[in-house]
Steps between C-alpha positions, in 0.01 A plus 500: 500500500641838406572771760211713364250207509603411851478863619158528340375181665635622826332834462165329424540289814608801698192690390288226659705513814480880495119486480498273808746732675300816398168343613635394841675824556199718397265289713727520807539886467128539446453300829732742683843341486782746418629510139842368616365185667236443240758509220716248687216251538380547144847486353589177674190336363575621153882402492416157644252444218755625246780276632280187498363555150806665327736261683323208326406655165752763404834413658714176470610431856867408491589511867515175703290658789134421530241752397406542873858609576514730203161642595652581845787692328242676282292606814815633667583710187142622493491576878763759417357614167142516613585683825691765299230533244230508763675786664518686168134427421393608844700816458374566157140443603535778764575742220238362255228526759490874449383456135274197538153549347189419705405136432340212684852394612660654807757767392772289656406203289488703176831669577667178610395311179614795290847498666523129442424544127806727474728230658366204297734508192809515724373211706423278204843545343679445838295190571574357153875552536506355847294192407719438202814531715353276771365223283742514199838613634708328223287639221507844669885496517539362137272766343656784703840463328 
């Protein structure tokens, strides 16, 4: 499978994971949880979905470790990445809340989801590169030369 085909497949799977993430986050903020914590909960649901599906469909696992072990490494990576992005999304939502239109959603929900939209492209690219490095280290090294 070519790089472009794999990235396209990964992006499609990530879109499904992102919808799960977005729905969980929006629901939790709407129920009163802060944007920061709601994003952490939603993001872990989304990235776990992406790892399971993309790990089986897009990437060719070439490490001897089990998927459970690699998922643990993936979660550690995302514990750092999601905490940082949640802080940025929380910060961004405090600035977006001033321009939020009146909707059925709480202003915090609308602003938090808007800030999340801004971070999404960076998150997808970072996730693809890390999964590729995690699951296909030899291929990653060979194509980097």
